[in-house]
XYZ file of C-alpha atoms in Angstrom:
364
model
C 0.185 35.136 -6.282
C -3.057 34.570 -4.611
C -3.207 33.337 -0.836
C -7.073 32.782 -1.359
C -6.606 30.257 -4.250
C -8.619 27.612 -2.661
C -8.693 25.231 -5.661
C -4.730 25.297 -5.924
C -4.374 24.357 -2.263
C -7.181 21.588 -2.706
C -5.207 20.050 -5.617
C -1.774 20.485 -3.728
C -3.285 18.790 -0.824
C -4.292 15.908 -3.080
C -1.213 15.677 -4.716
C 0.706 15.346 -1.459
C -1.541 12.727 -0.247
C -1.083 10.723 -3.362
C 2.509 10.833 -2.507
C 1.848 9.877 1.073
C 3.260 13.191 2.203
C 0.807 13.446 5.205
C 2.267 16.570 6.930
C 2.454 18.422 3.429
C -1.013 17.523 2.567
C -2.402 18.598 5.829
C -0.655 22.062 5.677
C -2.231 22.560 2.151
C -5.699 21.284 3.124
C -5.534 23.655 6.131
C -4.756 26.583 3.952
C -7.533 25.486 1.620
C -9.752 25.607 4.506
C -8.703 28.879 5.931
C -9.290 30.297 2.468
C -12.808 28.745 2.065
C -13.982 27.575 5.562
C -17.235 26.027 3.952
C -15.393 23.955 1.148
C -16.414 20.188 1.612
C -13.209 19.288 -0.373
C -11.042 21.270 1.886
C -12.692 19.999 4.925
C -12.414 16.244 3.542
C -8.685 16.819 2.893
C -7.904 18.103 6.291
C -9.428 14.891 7.849
C -7.489 12.664 5.534
C -4.322 14.322 6.190
C -4.957 13.945 10.036
C -5.805 10.533 9.614
C -2.429 9.838 7.324
C -0.360 11.444 9.937
C -1.943 9.045 12.726
C -3.828 11.721 14.557
C -6.914 9.645 14.839
C -8.526 11.365 17.887
C -8.260 14.967 16.126
C -9.600 13.647 12.979
C -12.436 12.150 14.397
C -13.475 15.372 16.354
C -12.930 17.518 13.000
C -15.230 15.014 11.005
C -18.052 14.675 13.551
C -17.982 18.752 13.931
C -18.236 18.902 10.157
C -20.916 16.301 9.776
C -23.269 18.287 12.269
C -23.145 21.356 9.779
C -23.273 18.946 6.812
C -24.938 15.731 7.831
C -25.612 14.582 4.108
C -21.987 14.481 3.130
C -21.254 10.952 2.084
C -17.421 11.593 1.411
C -17.014 12.678 5.255
C -19.253 9.774 6.522
C -16.893 7.405 4.803
C -13.769 9.269 6.114
C -15.407 9.057 9.561
C -15.774 5.218 9.040
C -12.294 4.745 8.177
C -11.120 6.867 11.351
C -13.132 4.596 13.442
C -11.929 1.387 11.958
C -8.433 2.734 12.664
C -9.321 3.114 16.089
C -10.934 -0.585 16.466
C -14.553 1.011 16.821
C -16.358 -1.485 14.521
C -19.978 -0.652 15.360
C -19.263 3.046 15.069
C -17.242 2.527 11.919
C -19.997 0.524 10.207
C -22.652 2.731 11.007
C -20.439 5.755 9.397
C -19.986 3.455 6.247
C -23.792 2.584 6.281
C -24.715 6.203 6.359
C -22.267 7.050 3.371
C -23.906 4.261 1.164
C -27.453 5.320 2.094
C -26.599 8.853 0.801
C -24.363 7.509 -2.091
C -24.949 3.830 -3.021
C -22.091 4.005 -5.617
C -19.474 4.830 -3.255
C -16.854 2.527 -3.693
C -14.711 3.608 -0.692
C -17.564 3.118 1.886
C -18.173 -0.557 0.379
C -14.413 -1.175 0.962
C -14.734 0.004 4.550
C -17.940 -1.948 5.338
C -16.389 -5.154 3.843
C -13.292 -4.334 6.133
C -15.475 -4.001 9.084
C -17.454 -7.217 8.441
C -14.301 -9.190 8.084
C -12.951 -7.849 11.181
C -16.287 -8.878 13.037
C -16.321 -12.221 11.509
C -19.313 -11.696 9.216
C -18.108 -12.599 5.750
C -21.219 -13.932 4.583
C -22.836 -10.440 4.931
C -19.699 -8.995 3.049
C -20.049 -11.678 0.255
C -23.603 -11.127 -0.229
C -23.085 -7.395 -0.412
C -20.290 -7.645 -3.100
C -22.103 -10.473 -5.106
C -24.912 -7.698 -5.351
C -22.297 -5.172 -6.748
C -20.888 -7.879 -8.993
C -24.130 -8.654 -10.539
C -24.594 -5.123 -11.661
C -20.722 -4.694 -12.550
C -19.153 -8.057 -13.251
C -15.857 -6.572 -14.908
C -15.067 -4.230 -12.135
C -11.506 -4.987 -11.008
C -11.561 -3.816 -7.834
C -14.828 -5.591 -6.999
C -13.052 -8.842 -8.162
C -10.025 -8.278 -5.865
C -12.516 -7.536 -2.856
C -14.250 -10.648 -3.596
C -11.121 -12.721 -3.624
C -10.229 -11.242 -0.134
C -13.402 -12.221 1.161
C -13.201 -15.644 0.016
C -9.728 -16.193 1.448
C -11.149 -14.724 4.867
C -13.756 -17.335 4.919
C -11.670 -20.216 3.648
C -13.124 -20.333 0.116
C -9.668 -20.624 -1.368
C -10.856 -22.389 -4.794
C -13.001 -19.463 -5.431
C -10.348 -16.869 -4.630
C -7.893 -18.612 -6.744
C -10.079 -18.724 -9.837
C -11.002 -14.930 -9.299
C -7.253 -13.821 -8.782
C -6.047 -15.987 -11.746
C -8.365 -14.115 -13.924
C -7.556 -10.825 -12.508
C -3.547 -10.989 -12.830
C -4.055 -11.741 -16.441
C -6.815 -8.886 -17.140
C -5.276 -6.252 -14.744
C -1.613 -6.959 -14.441
C -0.904 -3.840 -12.399
C -3.482 -4.746 -9.913
C -0.368 -5.408 -7.421
C -2.386 -6.883 -4.510
C -3.673 -9.657 -6.246
C -0.085 -11.374 -6.946
C 0.930 -12.237 -3.531
C -2.533 -13.350 -2.496
C -2.642 -15.971 -5.513
C 1.017 -16.892 -4.735
C 0.065 -17.592 -1.282
C -2.808 -19.993 -2.426
C -0.314 -21.769 -4.688
C 2.213 -22.021 -1.998
C 0.028 -23.382 0.571
C -1.343 -26.055 -1.799
C 2.169 -27.146 -2.929
C 1.229 -26.319 -6.445
C 4.187 -23.793 -7.212
C 6.010 -25.859 -9.772
C 2.749 -26.632 -11.650
C 1.708 -22.888 -11.355
C 5.010 -21.971 -12.960
C 4.605 -24.229 -15.803
C 1.066 -23.148 -16.375
C 1.912 -19.407 -16.263
C 5.009 -20.024 -18.616
C 2.690 -21.724 -21.236
C 0.440 -18.812 -21.124
C 3.175 -16.397 -21.567
C 4.228 -18.432 -24.710
C 0.892 -18.435 -26.302
C -0.227 -14.878 -25.235
C 0.493 -11.585 -27.386
C 0.558 -9.984 -24.235
C 2.901 -12.057 -21.758
C 3.978 -9.705 -19.394
C 1.489 -10.490 -16.522
C 1.924 -14.306 -17.074
C 5.881 -13.665 -16.758
C 5.390 -11.440 -13.645
C 3.531 -14.092 -11.976
C 6.320 -16.730 -12.841
C 8.835 -14.482 -11.285
C 6.738 -14.093 -8.263
C 6.321 -17.920 -7.772
C 10.068 -18.503 -8.450
C 11.119 -16.247 -5.955
C 8.838 -18.239 -3.126
C 10.981 -21.131 -4.188
C 14.121 -19.245 -3.474
C 14.801 -19.277 -7.410
C 15.895 -15.712 -7.551
C 18.223 -15.979 -10.565
C 15.361 -17.267 -12.348
C 12.948 -14.804 -11.030
C 15.221 -12.128 -12.157
C 15.076 -13.550 -15.856
C 11.360 -13.666 -15.578
C 10.960 -10.227 -14.501
C 13.483 -8.886 -17.225
C 11.305 -10.856 -19.892
C 8.122 -9.262 -18.473
C 9.554 -5.698 -18.767
C 10.812 -6.501 -22.226
C 7.410 -7.629 -23.289
C 5.841 -4.363 -21.694
C 8.022 -1.747 -20.078
C 4.870 -0.503 -18.014
C 4.757 -3.546 -15.932
C 4.988 -2.100 -12.628
C 5.101 -5.081 -10.307
C 8.215 -6.852 -12.575
C 9.735 -3.284 -12.311
C 9.430 -3.078 -8.592
C 10.479 -6.580 -7.701
C 13.458 -6.409 -10.341
C 14.516 -2.738 -8.941
C 14.913 -4.477 -5.432
C 16.842 -7.532 -6.956
C 19.238 -5.036 -9.022
C 19.816 -2.879 -5.576
C 21.042 -6.129 -3.657
C 23.288 -6.683 -6.596
C 24.870 -3.340 -6.813
C 23.417 -2.326 -10.032
C 22.092 0.667 -8.610
C 21.667 2.981 -11.518
C 19.529 0.489 -13.090
C 17.624 -0.262 -9.845
C 17.132 3.588 -9.664
C 15.536 3.537 -13.072
C 13.177 0.851 -12.281
C 11.929 1.842 -8.972
C 11.168 5.207 -10.165
C 9.240 3.733 -13.237
C 7.317 1.369 -10.469
C 6.558 4.182 -8.137
C 5.060 6.039 -11.143
C 3.227 3.082 -12.253
C 1.817 1.983 -8.637
C 1.822 5.646 -7.191
C -0.742 4.729 -4.525
C 0.932 1.664 -3.193
C 3.782 1.761 -0.511
C 5.665 -1.173 -1.927
C 7.623 1.061 -4.650
C 8.204 3.621 -2.342
C 10.015 1.256 0.001
C 11.788 -0.081 -3.000
C 12.937 3.415 -4.227
C 14.013 4.181 -0.558
C 16.142 1.033 -0.454
C 17.901 1.861 -3.692
C 18.506 5.282 -2.413
C 19.818 3.816 0.808
C 22.260 1.652 -1.048
C 23.348 4.742 -2.658
C 24.027 6.293 0.457
C 21.571 9.033 -0.086
C 20.027 8.628 3.548
C 18.152 11.896 3.618
C 16.344 11.123 0.187
C 15.856 7.550 1.243
C 14.230 8.514 4.527
C 11.880 10.387 2.632
C 10.508 7.583 0.488
C 10.609 5.248 3.557
C 8.303 7.893 5.415
C 5.975 7.601 2.512
C 5.942 3.909 2.520
C 5.217 3.732 6.502
C 2.634 6.500 6.276
C 0.735 4.432 3.658
C 1.156 0.920 5.374
C 1.731 1.964 9.114
C 1.181 -1.611 10.285
C 4.303 -3.101 8.197
C 7.041 -3.175 10.563
C 9.724 -3.366 7.718
C 8.889 0.157 6.575
C 9.432 1.752 10.009
C 12.663 -0.425 10.220
C 14.010 1.058 6.990
C 13.168 4.346 7.884
C 15.193 3.794 11.325
C 18.090 2.563 9.393
C 18.258 5.585 7.167
C 17.840 8.106 10.013
C 20.462 6.059 11.771
C 22.904 6.158 8.759
C 22.325 9.996 8.371
C 23.344 10.527 12.095
C 19.712 11.484 13.430
C 19.636 9.133 16.349
C 16.572 10.379 18.150
C 14.531 10.033 14.744
C 15.930 6.545 14.247
C 14.950 5.485 17.870
C 11.421 6.791 17.153
C 11.091 4.748 13.944
C 12.403 1.583 15.442
C 10.215 1.968 18.444
C 7.242 1.796 15.809
C 8.939 -1.224 13.914
C 9.190 -3.143 17.333
C 5.373 -2.199 18.202
C 4.446 -3.525 14.652
C 6.029 -6.717 15.217
C 9.590 -6.687 14.066
C 11.609 -9.727 14.754
C 14.885 -11.495 14.377
C 18.283 -10.056 13.793
C 16.340 -6.591 12.540
C 14.634 -6.407 15.877
C 17.946 -6.737 17.418
C 19.415 -3.714 15.573
C 16.377 -1.734 16.555
C 16.797 -2.311 20.182
C 20.408 -1.746 20.252
C 19.710 1.641 18.729
C 16.633 2.231 21.038
C 18.712 1.186 24.346
C 21.906 3.561 23.109
C 24.157 0.620 22.067
C 25.979 0.746 19.042
C 24.486 -2.224 16.819
C 26.224 -4.662 15.123
C 25.462 -5.929 11.496
C 23.734 -2.713 10.196
C 22.877 -3.277 6.482
């Protein structure tokens, strides 16, 4: 109706970024920028679209040029920090994040970025001091607590991380990143059986047992007790159908057992509840792949890979979907990225066979 409707383009770009559709987001952001060349929101979305698509050099040039015109834009400075961090330019990234925090001290994303820089540079003490100062002002902030646990783990303070994560999975059950971190601590300490017992006891006493049951399922999976884990996830969802982590993990299990209609329903629920995470997108893609809907599966895998480009398995799954759909060139590109990200074992052999033009054996 109105090709100059800047706000509509901006919102469309945000929605597409939330769905990890990098190319679609970039197209909408560029439309917004064309309609309103001086719009800070449109400029930021163009930069994010470029970064999400992996075009770091173009994204950096774009943001640096915009910051010359609007040097006090904290959001653009934060975006520059992530671009520099993506290119392993730690000093430049820290400078950009510091500039953003100087202009906007409450910028949580800039704090995340500066923490990532400190950990990459081995400066965990500086990261911890900064986060502790924030926690003193907002002790209930879930994201700050997760960030604190990550810093503790990076600096071999597993006891402190364990206490923080145990509280977090109970108070914020859909904070997906907390679960594997806590499970990893238990497994490393040989405490899996004790932890399962403790969480089962908590579930029995709690009026809201879903989080504890989800943790039980995750720990049972680490022991190879998939059948018991399935029951635990089912109990978690019976207690709270909005348990995103349980829905995601159970969807994968159902897909592996051929219960594809149920798996699709759960995967869709998980993707809604954990919309900004790559894991449910990969799960949804796997369900679609099992249903032989290879084109739709590839779209879901693309979103997972765009959100977490360093995870080899997402590129591998994307390669499988392209291969099954008869798109060999696209499959070779995806498999090459999977190999580059560290794919190993029989999966790597499938990928190399396709890359080299051989017919692979044992394709899932």
